[in-house]
PDB file of C-alpha atoms in Angstrom:
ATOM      1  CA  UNK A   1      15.712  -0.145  19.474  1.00  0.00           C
ATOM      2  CA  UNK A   2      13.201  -0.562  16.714  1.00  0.00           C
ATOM      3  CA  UNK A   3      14.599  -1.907  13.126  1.00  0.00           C
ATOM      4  CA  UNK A   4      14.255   1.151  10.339  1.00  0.00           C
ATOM      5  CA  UNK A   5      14.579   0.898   7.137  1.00  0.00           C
ATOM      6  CA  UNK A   6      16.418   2.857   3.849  1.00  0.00           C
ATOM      7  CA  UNK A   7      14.037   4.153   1.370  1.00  0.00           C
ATOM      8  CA  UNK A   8      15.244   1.216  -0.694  1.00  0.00           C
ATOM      9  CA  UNK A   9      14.312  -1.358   1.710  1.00  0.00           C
ATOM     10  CA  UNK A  10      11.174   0.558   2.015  1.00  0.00           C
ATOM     11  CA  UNK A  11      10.498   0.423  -1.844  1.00  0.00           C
ATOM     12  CA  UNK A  12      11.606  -3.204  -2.115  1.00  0.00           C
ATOM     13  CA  UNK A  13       8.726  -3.942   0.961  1.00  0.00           C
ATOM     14  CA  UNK A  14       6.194  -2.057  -0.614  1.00  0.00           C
ATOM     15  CA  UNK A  15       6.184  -1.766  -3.873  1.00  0.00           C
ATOM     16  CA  UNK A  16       6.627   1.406  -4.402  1.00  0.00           C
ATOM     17  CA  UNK A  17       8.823   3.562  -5.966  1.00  0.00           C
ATOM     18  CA  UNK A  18      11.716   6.065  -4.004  1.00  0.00           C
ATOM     19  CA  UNK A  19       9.978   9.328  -5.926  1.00  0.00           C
ATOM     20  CA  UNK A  20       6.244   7.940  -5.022  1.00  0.00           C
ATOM     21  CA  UNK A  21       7.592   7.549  -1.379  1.00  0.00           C
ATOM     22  CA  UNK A  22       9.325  10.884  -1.357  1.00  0.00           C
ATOM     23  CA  UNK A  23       6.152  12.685  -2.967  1.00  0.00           C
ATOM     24  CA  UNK A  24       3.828  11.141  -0.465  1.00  0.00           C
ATOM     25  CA  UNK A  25       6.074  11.858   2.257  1.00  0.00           C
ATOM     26  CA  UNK A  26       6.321  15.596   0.524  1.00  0.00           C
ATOM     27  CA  UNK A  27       2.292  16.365   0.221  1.00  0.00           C
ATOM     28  CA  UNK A  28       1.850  15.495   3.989  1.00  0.00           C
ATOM     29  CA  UNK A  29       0.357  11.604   2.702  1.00  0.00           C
ATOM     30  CA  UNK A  30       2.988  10.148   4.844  1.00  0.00           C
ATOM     31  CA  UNK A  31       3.632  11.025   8.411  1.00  0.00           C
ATOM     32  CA  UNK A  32       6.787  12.564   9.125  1.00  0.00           C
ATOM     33  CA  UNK A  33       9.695  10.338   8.867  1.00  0.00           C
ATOM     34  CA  UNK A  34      12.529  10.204  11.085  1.00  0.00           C
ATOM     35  CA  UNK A  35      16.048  11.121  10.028  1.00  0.00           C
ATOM     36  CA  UNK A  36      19.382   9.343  10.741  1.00  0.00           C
ATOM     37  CA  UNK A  37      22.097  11.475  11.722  1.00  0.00           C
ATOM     38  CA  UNK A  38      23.180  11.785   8.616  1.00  0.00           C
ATOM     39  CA  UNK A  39      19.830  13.162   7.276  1.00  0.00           C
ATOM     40  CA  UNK A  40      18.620   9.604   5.546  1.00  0.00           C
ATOM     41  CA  UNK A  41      15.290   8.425   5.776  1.00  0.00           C
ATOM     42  CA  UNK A  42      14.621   6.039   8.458  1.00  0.00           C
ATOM     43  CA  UNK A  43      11.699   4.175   7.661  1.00  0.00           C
ATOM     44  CA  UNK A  44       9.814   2.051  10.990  1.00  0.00           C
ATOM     45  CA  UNK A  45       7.704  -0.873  10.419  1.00  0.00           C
ATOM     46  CA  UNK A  46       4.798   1.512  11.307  1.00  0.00           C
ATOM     47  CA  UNK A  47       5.645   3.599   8.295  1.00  0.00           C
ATOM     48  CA  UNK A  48       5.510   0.705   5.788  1.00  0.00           C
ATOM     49  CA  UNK A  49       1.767  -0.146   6.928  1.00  0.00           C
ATOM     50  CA  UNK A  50       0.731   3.322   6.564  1.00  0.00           C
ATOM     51  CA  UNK A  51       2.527   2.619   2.636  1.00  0.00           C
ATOM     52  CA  UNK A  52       0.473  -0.565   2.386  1.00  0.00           C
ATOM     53  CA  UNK A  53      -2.470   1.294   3.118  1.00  0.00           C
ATOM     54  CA  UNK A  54      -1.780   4.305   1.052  1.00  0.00           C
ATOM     55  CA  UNK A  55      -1.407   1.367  -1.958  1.00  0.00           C
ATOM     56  CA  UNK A  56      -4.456  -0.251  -1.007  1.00  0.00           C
ATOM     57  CA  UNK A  57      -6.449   2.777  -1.358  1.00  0.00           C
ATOM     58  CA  UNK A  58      -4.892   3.935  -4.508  1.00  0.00           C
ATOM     59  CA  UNK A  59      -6.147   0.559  -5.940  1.00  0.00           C
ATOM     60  CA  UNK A  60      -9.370   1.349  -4.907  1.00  0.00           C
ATOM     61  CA  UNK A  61      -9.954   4.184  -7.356  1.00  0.00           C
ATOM     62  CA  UNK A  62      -9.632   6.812  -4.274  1.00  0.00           C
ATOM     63  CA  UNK A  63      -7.329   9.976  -4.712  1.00  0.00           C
ATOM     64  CA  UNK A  64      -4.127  10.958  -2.947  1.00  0.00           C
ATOM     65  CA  UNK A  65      -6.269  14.261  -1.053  1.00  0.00           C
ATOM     66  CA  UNK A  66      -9.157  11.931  -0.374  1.00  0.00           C
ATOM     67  CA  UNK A  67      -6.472   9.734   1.298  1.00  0.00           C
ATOM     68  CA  UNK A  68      -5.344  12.116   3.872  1.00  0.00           C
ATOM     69  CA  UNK A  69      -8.011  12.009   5.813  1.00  0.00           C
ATOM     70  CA  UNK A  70      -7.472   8.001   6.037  1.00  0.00           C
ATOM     71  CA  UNK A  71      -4.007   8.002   6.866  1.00  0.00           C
ATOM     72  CA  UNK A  72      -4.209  10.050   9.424  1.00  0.00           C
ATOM     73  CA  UNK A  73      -6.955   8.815  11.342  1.00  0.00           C
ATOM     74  CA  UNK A  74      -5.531   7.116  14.699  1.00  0.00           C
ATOM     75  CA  UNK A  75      -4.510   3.460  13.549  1.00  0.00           C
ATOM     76  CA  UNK A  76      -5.750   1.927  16.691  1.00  0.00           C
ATOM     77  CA  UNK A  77      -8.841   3.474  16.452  1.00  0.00           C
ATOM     78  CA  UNK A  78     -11.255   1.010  15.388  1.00  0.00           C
ATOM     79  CA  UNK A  79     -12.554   1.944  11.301  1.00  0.00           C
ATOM     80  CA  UNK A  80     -16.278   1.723  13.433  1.00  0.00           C
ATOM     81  CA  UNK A  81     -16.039   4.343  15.632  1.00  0.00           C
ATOM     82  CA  UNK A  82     -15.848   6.871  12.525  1.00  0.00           C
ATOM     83  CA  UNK A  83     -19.102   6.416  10.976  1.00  0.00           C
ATOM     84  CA  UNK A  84     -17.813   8.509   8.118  1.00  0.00           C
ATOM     85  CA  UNK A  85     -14.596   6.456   7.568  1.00  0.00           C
ATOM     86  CA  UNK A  86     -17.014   3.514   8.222  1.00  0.00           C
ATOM     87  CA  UNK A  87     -19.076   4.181   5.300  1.00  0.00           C
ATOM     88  CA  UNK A  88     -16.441   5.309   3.173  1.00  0.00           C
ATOM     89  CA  UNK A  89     -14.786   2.041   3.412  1.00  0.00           C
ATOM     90  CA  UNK A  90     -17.727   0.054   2.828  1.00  0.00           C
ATOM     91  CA  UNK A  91     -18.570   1.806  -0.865  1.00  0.00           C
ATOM     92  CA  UNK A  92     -15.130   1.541  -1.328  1.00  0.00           C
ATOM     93  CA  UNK A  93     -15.731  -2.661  -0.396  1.00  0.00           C
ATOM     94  CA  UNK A  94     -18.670  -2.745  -2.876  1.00  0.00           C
ATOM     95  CA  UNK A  95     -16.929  -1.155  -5.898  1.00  0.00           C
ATOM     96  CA  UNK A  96     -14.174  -3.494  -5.482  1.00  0.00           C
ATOM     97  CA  UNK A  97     -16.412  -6.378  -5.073  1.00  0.00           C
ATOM     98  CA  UNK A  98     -18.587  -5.233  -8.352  1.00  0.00           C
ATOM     99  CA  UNK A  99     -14.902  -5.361  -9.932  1.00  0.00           C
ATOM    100  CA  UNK A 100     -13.837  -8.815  -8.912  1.00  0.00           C
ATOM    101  CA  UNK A 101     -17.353  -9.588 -10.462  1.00  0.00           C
ATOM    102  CA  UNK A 102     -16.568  -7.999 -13.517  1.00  0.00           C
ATOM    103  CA  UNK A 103     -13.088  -9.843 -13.911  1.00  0.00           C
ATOM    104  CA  UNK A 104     -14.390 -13.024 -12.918  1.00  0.00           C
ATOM    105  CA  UNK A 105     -17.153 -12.467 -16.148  1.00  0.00           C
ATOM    106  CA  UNK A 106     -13.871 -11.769 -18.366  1.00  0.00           C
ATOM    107  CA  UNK A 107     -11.650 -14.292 -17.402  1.00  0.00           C
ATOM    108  CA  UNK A 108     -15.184 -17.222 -17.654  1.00  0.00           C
ATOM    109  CA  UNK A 109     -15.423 -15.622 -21.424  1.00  0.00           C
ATOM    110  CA  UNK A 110     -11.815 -16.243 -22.309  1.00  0.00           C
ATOM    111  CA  UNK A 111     -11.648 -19.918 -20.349  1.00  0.00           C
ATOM    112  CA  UNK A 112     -14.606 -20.446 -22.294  1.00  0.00           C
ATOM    113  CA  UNK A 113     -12.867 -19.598 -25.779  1.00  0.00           C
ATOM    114  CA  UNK A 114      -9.924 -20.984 -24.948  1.00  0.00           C
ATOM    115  CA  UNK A 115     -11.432 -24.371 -24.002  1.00  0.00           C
ATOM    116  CA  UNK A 116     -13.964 -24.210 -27.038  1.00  0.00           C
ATOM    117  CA  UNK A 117     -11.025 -23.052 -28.993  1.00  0.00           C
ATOM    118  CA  UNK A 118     -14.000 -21.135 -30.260  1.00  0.00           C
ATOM    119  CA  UNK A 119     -13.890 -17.581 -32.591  1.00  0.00           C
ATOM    120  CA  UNK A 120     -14.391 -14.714 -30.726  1.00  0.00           C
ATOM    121  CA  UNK A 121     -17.944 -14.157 -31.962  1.00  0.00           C
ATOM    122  CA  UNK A 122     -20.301 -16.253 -32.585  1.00  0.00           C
ATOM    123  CA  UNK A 123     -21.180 -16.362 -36.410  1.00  0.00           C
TER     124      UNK A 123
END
């Protein structure tokens, strides 16, 4: 029998929070999750990927309706054979790429104050 997990375990995994699981799972973001007997959340390993991805794409800038779409697209599907998930996902790739740019510019300017021991501005 597959390995389930309590909505703690589930939290601890992912990251996120019991009320951000139970909303997600409440606005149709999550699949439907089994029940144990006793009416507790039984989480599969399945359900903690489509978490991962639900937190991947919130990081991305994209919103919990424009998700929907995403999670329930057929996982084994490949991403190419939707050519509108397809380009989706790769404006979502450049924005995070133009981000990582942007940090990387932040963190050279503080490195380079820090080692300078320089002011802020230049006078």
């Amino acid at each position: 029998m597959e390995e389930t997990y309590s909505i703690q375990e589930a939290s601890s995994k992912t990251g996120l929070t019991e009320d951000a699981i139970r909303h997600y799972e409440k606005i149709g973001l999550l699949p439907p999750i089994r029940r144990k007997a006793n009416g507790h959340r039984a989480f599969a390993a399945a359900d903690l990927e489509v978490m991962e991805l639900i937190t991947c794409l919130k990081k991305t800038g994209m919103t919990l309706e424009e998700m929907k779409s995403y999670v329930h697209f057929p996982f084994k599907d490949a991403i190419g054979s939707n050519a509108e998930m397809l380009a989706t996902f790769q404006q979502y790739r450049q924005k995070i790429t133009a981000q990582i740019a942007d940090l990387q510019r932040i963190l050279q300017f503080i490195d380079d104050k820090l080692d300078n021991r320089q002011s802020l501005l230049k006078q």
